[in-house]
Short mmCIF file of C-alpha atoms in Angstrom, two decimals:
data_model
loop_
_atom_site.label_atom_id
_atom_site.label_comp_id
_atom_site.label_asym_id
_atom_site.label_seq_id
_atom_site.Cartn_x
_atom_site.Cartn_y
_atom_site.Cartn_z
CA MET A 240 -135.68 -52.59 31.89
CA LYS A 241 -133.53 -50.47 34.20
CA LYS A 242 -130.42 -52.41 35.23
CA ASP A 243 -127.27 -51.62 37.17
CA GLY A 244 -124.70 -54.23 36.18
CA HIS A 245 -121.77 -53.16 38.36
CA SER A 246 -121.86 -52.46 42.10
CA HIS A 247 -119.96 -53.16 45.31
CA THR A 248 -120.57 -53.89 48.98
CA GLU A 249 -119.23 -53.50 52.51
CA PHE A 250 -116.90 -56.42 51.72
CA CYS A 251 -114.79 -54.06 49.58
CA PRO A 252 -111.83 -52.72 51.61
CA HIS A 253 -111.57 -49.52 49.56
CA GLY A 254 -115.29 -48.81 49.70
CA SER A 255 -117.43 -46.74 52.05
CA GLY A 256 -118.50 -49.61 54.27
CA ASP A 257 -122.15 -48.90 53.44
CA ASP A 258 -124.46 -51.89 53.83
CA VAL A 259 -125.34 -53.45 50.48
CA GLU A 260 -128.95 -53.88 51.63
CA LEU A 261 -129.31 -50.11 51.89
CA MET A 262 -127.83 -49.79 48.41
CA ILE A 263 -130.40 -52.25 47.08
CA GLN A 264 -133.19 -50.30 48.78
CA LYS A 265 -132.02 -47.15 47.01
CA ALA A 266 -131.90 -48.99 43.68
CA ILE A 267 -135.52 -50.05 44.22
CA LYS A 268 -136.48 -46.46 45.09
CA PHE A 269 -134.79 -45.27 41.88
CA GLY A 270 -136.83 -47.70 39.79
CA PHE A 271 -134.17 -50.27 38.95
CA SER A 272 -135.62 -53.65 38.05
CA GLU A 273 -132.30 -55.51 38.07
CA TYR A 274 -129.20 -55.02 40.21
CA SER A 275 -125.92 -56.92 39.95
CA ILE A 276 -123.69 -57.18 43.02
CA THR A 277 -120.18 -57.58 41.62
CA GLU A 278 -117.69 -57.37 44.46
CA HIS A 279 -113.97 -57.43 43.63
CA ALA A 280 -113.03 -61.11 43.60
CA PRO A 281 -110.14 -62.09 45.89
CA LEU A 282 -106.72 -61.71 44.33
CA PRO A 283 -104.51 -64.81 44.01
CA PRO A 284 -102.26 -65.09 47.10
CA ASP A 285 -99.14 -65.46 44.92
CA PHE A 286 -99.87 -62.22 43.07
CA LYS A 287 -98.04 -60.34 45.82
CA HIS A 288 -94.78 -61.58 44.27
CA ASP A 289 -95.73 -60.01 40.91
CA TYR A 290 -96.85 -56.68 42.36
CA ALA A 291 -94.99 -53.40 42.89
CA GLY A 292 -96.22 -50.07 44.21
CA ALA A 293 -98.05 -48.81 47.27
CA MET A 294 -99.25 -51.69 49.42
CA THR A 295 -102.76 -50.23 49.49
CA GLY A 296 -103.02 -51.03 45.80
CA LEU A 297 -102.73 -54.68 46.74
CA THR A 298 -104.16 -54.99 50.24
CA GLU A 299 -107.24 -52.83 49.61
CA ALA A 300 -107.95 -53.98 46.07
CA SER A 301 -110.37 -56.81 46.73
CA MET A 302 -112.35 -58.78 49.25
CA ALA A 303 -110.56 -61.45 51.26
CA LEU A 304 -110.81 -65.15 50.47
CA ASN A 305 -112.12 -65.86 53.95
CA ASP A 306 -115.01 -63.42 53.38
CA LEU A 307 -116.47 -65.50 50.55
CA PRO A 308 -118.87 -67.59 52.67
CA ALA A 309 -120.27 -64.47 54.38
CA TYR A 310 -120.50 -62.66 51.03
CA PHE A 311 -122.52 -65.39 49.38
CA LYS A 312 -124.70 -65.90 52.46
CA LYS A 313 -125.63 -62.23 52.72
CA CYS A 314 -126.20 -61.76 48.99
CA GLN A 315 -128.34 -64.89 48.77
CA GLN A 316 -130.44 -63.74 51.73
CA LEU A 317 -131.00 -60.36 50.04
CA GLN A 318 -131.77 -62.05 46.74
CA ALA A 319 -134.56 -63.99 48.47
CA LYS A 320 -135.78 -61.08 50.62
CA TYR A 321 -136.26 -58.67 47.71
CA ARG A 322 -137.50 -61.18 45.14
CA GLY A 323 -140.57 -59.64 43.57
CA GLN A 324 -139.25 -56.11 44.05
CA ILE A 325 -135.97 -56.32 42.14
CA LYS A 326 -133.96 -59.03 40.43
CA ILE A 327 -130.64 -59.33 42.26
CA ASN A 328 -127.70 -61.00 40.56
CA ILE A 329 -124.76 -62.22 42.63
CA GLY A 330 -121.31 -62.16 41.11
CA PHE A 331 -117.84 -60.69 41.04
CA GLU A 332 -115.69 -58.14 39.33
CA LEU A 333 -112.80 -60.38 38.37
CA ASP A 334 -109.30 -59.05 37.76
CA PHE A 335 -107.55 -60.54 34.76
CA LEU A 336 -103.93 -61.25 35.72
CA PRO A 337 -101.97 -62.95 32.92
CA THR A 338 -99.50 -64.52 35.37
CA GLN A 339 -102.32 -66.04 37.43
CA VAL A 340 -104.59 -67.67 34.86
CA ALA A 341 -104.40 -71.18 36.35
CA TRP A 342 -105.38 -69.92 39.82
CA THR A 343 -108.17 -67.84 38.31
CA ARG A 344 -109.57 -70.83 36.42
CA ASP A 345 -109.57 -72.89 39.61
CA PHE A 346 -111.26 -70.09 41.56
CA TRP A 347 -113.87 -69.70 38.88
CA ALA A 348 -114.54 -73.43 38.65
CA GLU A 349 -115.29 -73.43 42.39
CA TYR A 350 -117.24 -70.20 42.80
CA GLY A 351 -118.51 -69.36 39.32
CA PRO A 352 -121.50 -71.73 39.50
CA GLN A 353 -122.87 -69.71 42.44
CA THR A 354 -122.93 -66.49 40.38
CA GLN A 355 -125.35 -65.02 37.85
CA ASP A 356 -123.58 -61.94 36.48
CA ASN A 357 -119.89 -61.04 36.41
CA VAL A 358 -117.53 -58.36 35.14
CA LEU A 359 -114.01 -58.90 33.78
CA SER A 360 -111.67 -55.99 34.48
CA ILE A 361 -108.04 -54.93 34.50
CA HIS A 362 -106.75 -52.90 37.45
CA PHE A 363 -103.11 -54.05 37.23
CA MET A 364 -100.70 -53.86 34.32
CA GLN A 365 -97.07 -54.81 33.86
CA GLY A 366 -94.67 -51.90 33.97
CA ALA A 367 -91.45 -50.85 35.70
CA ALA A 368 -89.12 -53.65 36.88
CA ALA A 369 -91.34 -56.12 34.99
CA LYS A 370 -93.78 -55.93 37.92
CA PHE A 371 -97.51 -55.28 37.95
CA TRP A 372 -98.66 -51.82 39.03
CA CYS A 373 -102.12 -50.61 39.96
CA VAL A 374 -103.70 -48.58 37.17
CA ASP A 375 -106.06 -46.58 39.37
CA ASP A 376 -104.66 -46.37 42.91
CA THR A 377 -102.23 -43.43 43.16
CA THR A 378 -100.89 -40.87 40.71
CA ALA A 379 -97.35 -41.59 41.94
CA ASP A 380 -97.56 -45.29 41.10
CA PHE A 381 -99.27 -44.56 37.80
CA LYS A 382 -96.36 -42.34 36.79
CA LYS A 383 -93.49 -44.41 38.17
CA GLY A 384 -94.83 -47.82 37.28
CA LEU A 385 -96.71 -47.28 34.03
CA LEU A 386 -96.29 -43.88 32.36
CA ASP A 387 -92.52 -43.45 32.85
CA PRO A 388 -91.66 -46.88 31.34
CA GLN A 389 -93.47 -45.66 28.20
CA ASN A 390 -91.31 -42.49 28.28
CA GLY A 391 -94.40 -40.45 29.01
CA ASP A 392 -96.12 -41.56 25.81
CA ALA A 393 -99.78 -41.79 26.84
CA GLN A 394 -100.91 -43.28 23.53
CA ALA A 395 -98.39 -46.09 23.96
CA LEU A 396 -99.74 -46.68 27.47
CA TYR A 397 -103.33 -46.62 26.23
CA GLY A 398 -102.35 -49.13 23.57
CA GLN A 399 -100.74 -51.38 26.17
CA TYR A 400 -103.96 -51.34 28.18
CA LEU A 401 -106.11 -52.12 25.14
CA GLN A 402 -103.82 -55.02 24.24
CA ALA A 403 -104.14 -56.32 27.80
CA LEU A 404 -107.93 -56.13 27.54
CA LEU A 405 -107.80 -58.03 24.27
CA VAL A 406 -105.79 -60.82 25.90
CA ALA A 407 -108.22 -60.89 28.82
CA VAL A 408 -111.25 -61.28 26.59
CA GLN A 409 -109.58 -63.96 24.48
CA THR A 410 -108.40 -66.06 27.45
CA ASP A 411 -110.55 -69.06 28.35
CA LEU A 412 -111.32 -68.81 32.06
CA GLY A 413 -113.89 -71.59 32.07
CA PRO A 414 -117.62 -72.06 31.51
CA HIS A 415 -118.77 -69.63 34.22
CA ALA A 416 -116.34 -66.82 33.36
CA PRO A 417 -117.50 -63.20 33.07
CA THR A 418 -119.11 -62.07 29.83
CA ARG A 419 -118.95 -58.33 30.37
CA LEU A 420 -115.85 -56.16 30.08
CA GLY A 421 -115.47 -53.59 32.84
CA HIS A 422 -114.49 -49.91 32.53
CA MET A 423 -112.45 -50.33 29.33
CA THR A 424 -110.84 -46.88 29.62
CA LEU A 425 -109.84 -46.99 33.29
CA ILE A 426 -106.29 -46.25 32.09
CA LYS A 427 -107.51 -42.65 31.57
CA LYS A 428 -108.50 -42.09 35.21
CA PHE A 429 -105.63 -39.64 35.81
CA GLN A 430 -105.69 -38.00 32.36
CA GLU A 431 -106.21 -34.45 33.60
CA TYR A 432 -103.65 -34.74 36.39
CA PHE A 433 -100.93 -35.56 33.83
CA ASN A 434 -102.48 -33.57 30.95
CA LEU A 435 -102.79 -36.71 28.82
CA PRO A 436 -104.65 -36.93 25.51
CA THR A 437 -108.38 -37.36 26.04
CA LYS A 438 -108.91 -39.23 22.75
CA PHE A 439 -107.30 -42.39 21.45
CA SER A 440 -104.98 -42.19 18.45
CA ALA A 441 -105.88 -43.80 15.12
CA THR A 442 -103.62 -46.73 16.02
CA ASN A 443 -105.44 -47.22 19.30
CA LEU A 444 -108.84 -46.89 17.66
CA ALA A 445 -107.83 -49.79 15.43
CA LEU A 446 -107.12 -51.75 18.63
CA VAL A 447 -110.54 -50.74 19.95
CA ASP A 448 -112.10 -52.16 16.80
CA GLN A 449 -110.20 -55.43 17.33
CA LEU A 450 -111.38 -55.51 20.92
CA PHE A 451 -115.00 -54.92 19.92
CA ALA A 452 -114.76 -57.66 17.30
CA SER A 453 -113.56 -60.04 20.01
CA LEU A 454 -116.35 -58.95 22.34
CA LYS A 455 -118.93 -59.59 19.66
CA GLN A 456 -117.45 -62.96 18.73
CA ARG A 457 -117.53 -64.08 22.37
CA HIS A 458 -120.97 -62.61 23.12
CA PHE A 459 -119.62 -60.10 25.64
CA SER A 460 -121.37 -56.94 26.71
CA LEU A 461 -119.60 -53.72 27.72
CA ASP A 462 -119.78 -51.96 31.07
CA LEU A 463 -120.95 -48.38 30.47
CA ASN A 464 -119.46 -47.17 33.69
CA THR A 465 -120.32 -43.73 35.04
CA ALA A 466 -117.82 -43.74 37.93
CA GLY A 467 -115.22 -41.84 35.91
CA LEU A 468 -117.51 -38.82 35.74
CA TYR A 469 -116.94 -38.37 39.46
CA LYS A 470 -113.18 -38.93 39.51
CA PRO A 471 -111.41 -35.56 39.89
CA TYR A 472 -108.87 -36.16 37.12
CA CYS A 473 -111.06 -38.11 34.70
CA ASN A 474 -114.48 -36.42 34.39
CA GLU A 475 -115.88 -38.76 31.75
CA THR A 476 -117.53 -42.14 31.50
CA TYR A 477 -115.62 -45.37 30.94
CA PRO A 478 -115.58 -45.58 27.93
CA TYR A 479 -115.77 -41.99 26.73
CA SER A 480 -118.58 -40.83 24.42
CA ASP A 481 -116.90 -41.48 21.04
CA LEU A 482 -116.24 -45.08 22.05
CA ILE A 483 -119.80 -45.54 23.29
CA LEU A 484 -121.00 -44.71 19.77
CA ARG A 485 -118.32 -46.94 18.27
CA ALA A 486 -119.44 -49.83 20.46
CA GLN A 487 -123.04 -49.30 19.43
CA ALA A 488 -122.04 -49.30 15.77
CA ALA A 489 -120.17 -52.57 16.35
CA GLY A 490 -123.28 -54.14 17.86
CA ILE A 491 -121.90 -54.48 21.39
CA PRO A 492 -124.58 -54.46 24.13
CA LEU A 493 -123.95 -51.69 26.66
CA ILE A 494 -124.89 -52.27 30.30
CA TYR A 495 -125.08 -49.36 32.73
CA GLY A 496 -122.69 -49.70 35.65
CA SER A 497 -122.73 -47.24 38.53
CA ASP A 498 -119.70 -49.00 40.04
CA ALA A 499 -121.25 -47.83 43.30
CA HIS A 500 -119.13 -48.30 46.40
CA SER A 501 -121.60 -46.36 48.57
CA ILE A 502 -125.30 -45.61 48.92
CA ALA A 503 -124.70 -42.13 47.48
CA GLU A 504 -123.29 -43.58 44.26
CA VAL A 505 -126.22 -45.89 43.44
CA GLY A 506 -127.82 -44.70 40.21
CA HIS A 507 -125.10 -42.11 39.55
CA ALA A 508 -125.60 -40.41 36.17
CA TYR A 509 -128.03 -43.03 34.87
CA HIS A 510 -130.10 -40.33 33.18
CA GLN A 511 -127.03 -39.17 31.25
CA ILE A 512 -126.43 -42.53 29.57
CA GLU A 513 -129.85 -44.24 29.51
CA LYS A 514 -130.30 -43.58 25.78
CA PHE A 515 -127.31 -45.86 25.12
CA VAL A 516 -128.50 -48.82 27.21
#
């Protein structure tokens, strides 16, 4: 079965604006039998008080709360229209924010029952001034907010991200919460810009093993996300190849994710990773 478990829509403010129906049509053309629409879930309104960095990292991160009715309506219409050609799952890519767990639980209790497939991700991490900074928005914010507070120690920053993922997976967000972890090495998006290590240290690999044990215990799958291959300062999948093999050895199901934000990105690099999924 050929599945894409991670994709976006015109409701994403940092996307291309391409119509999700055209993306689905391309997925059908490419032979996908299952396609999960996982738009960035709205951020909690109070998160703006926790956030530092460029405003685009906050204002363009996710769909708006008032877009939810239109999002569900359109996705449900497409689900019905293309039934028989492709199985369409409706869901979200949910940001784990440790200061906003109560809001997230409430959101999920209300909207989770309308979803079929969801991804749990981390795009924000605590850094300078005890504020949350966007991991993948700008190189300037990455340096000022996250790398500099670790005195430039990339392995320490990688470890901080892995610890944050571990907390995310272990936090109870309710019965309809995501059961797939998204792009677990997104922290490496700017690795070539800053000449950071491309492999995790032994200490961080031990954290990876802890994370995989938690994934297995909680029946999570892992997003094998090809978007990083096309990022100019990353040029590898999330996670990178050694960790793909490590996940397989740990018995973690791997689900291909194009993370497509445009028609052009649907099916990106599937042939490169299909042997792992």
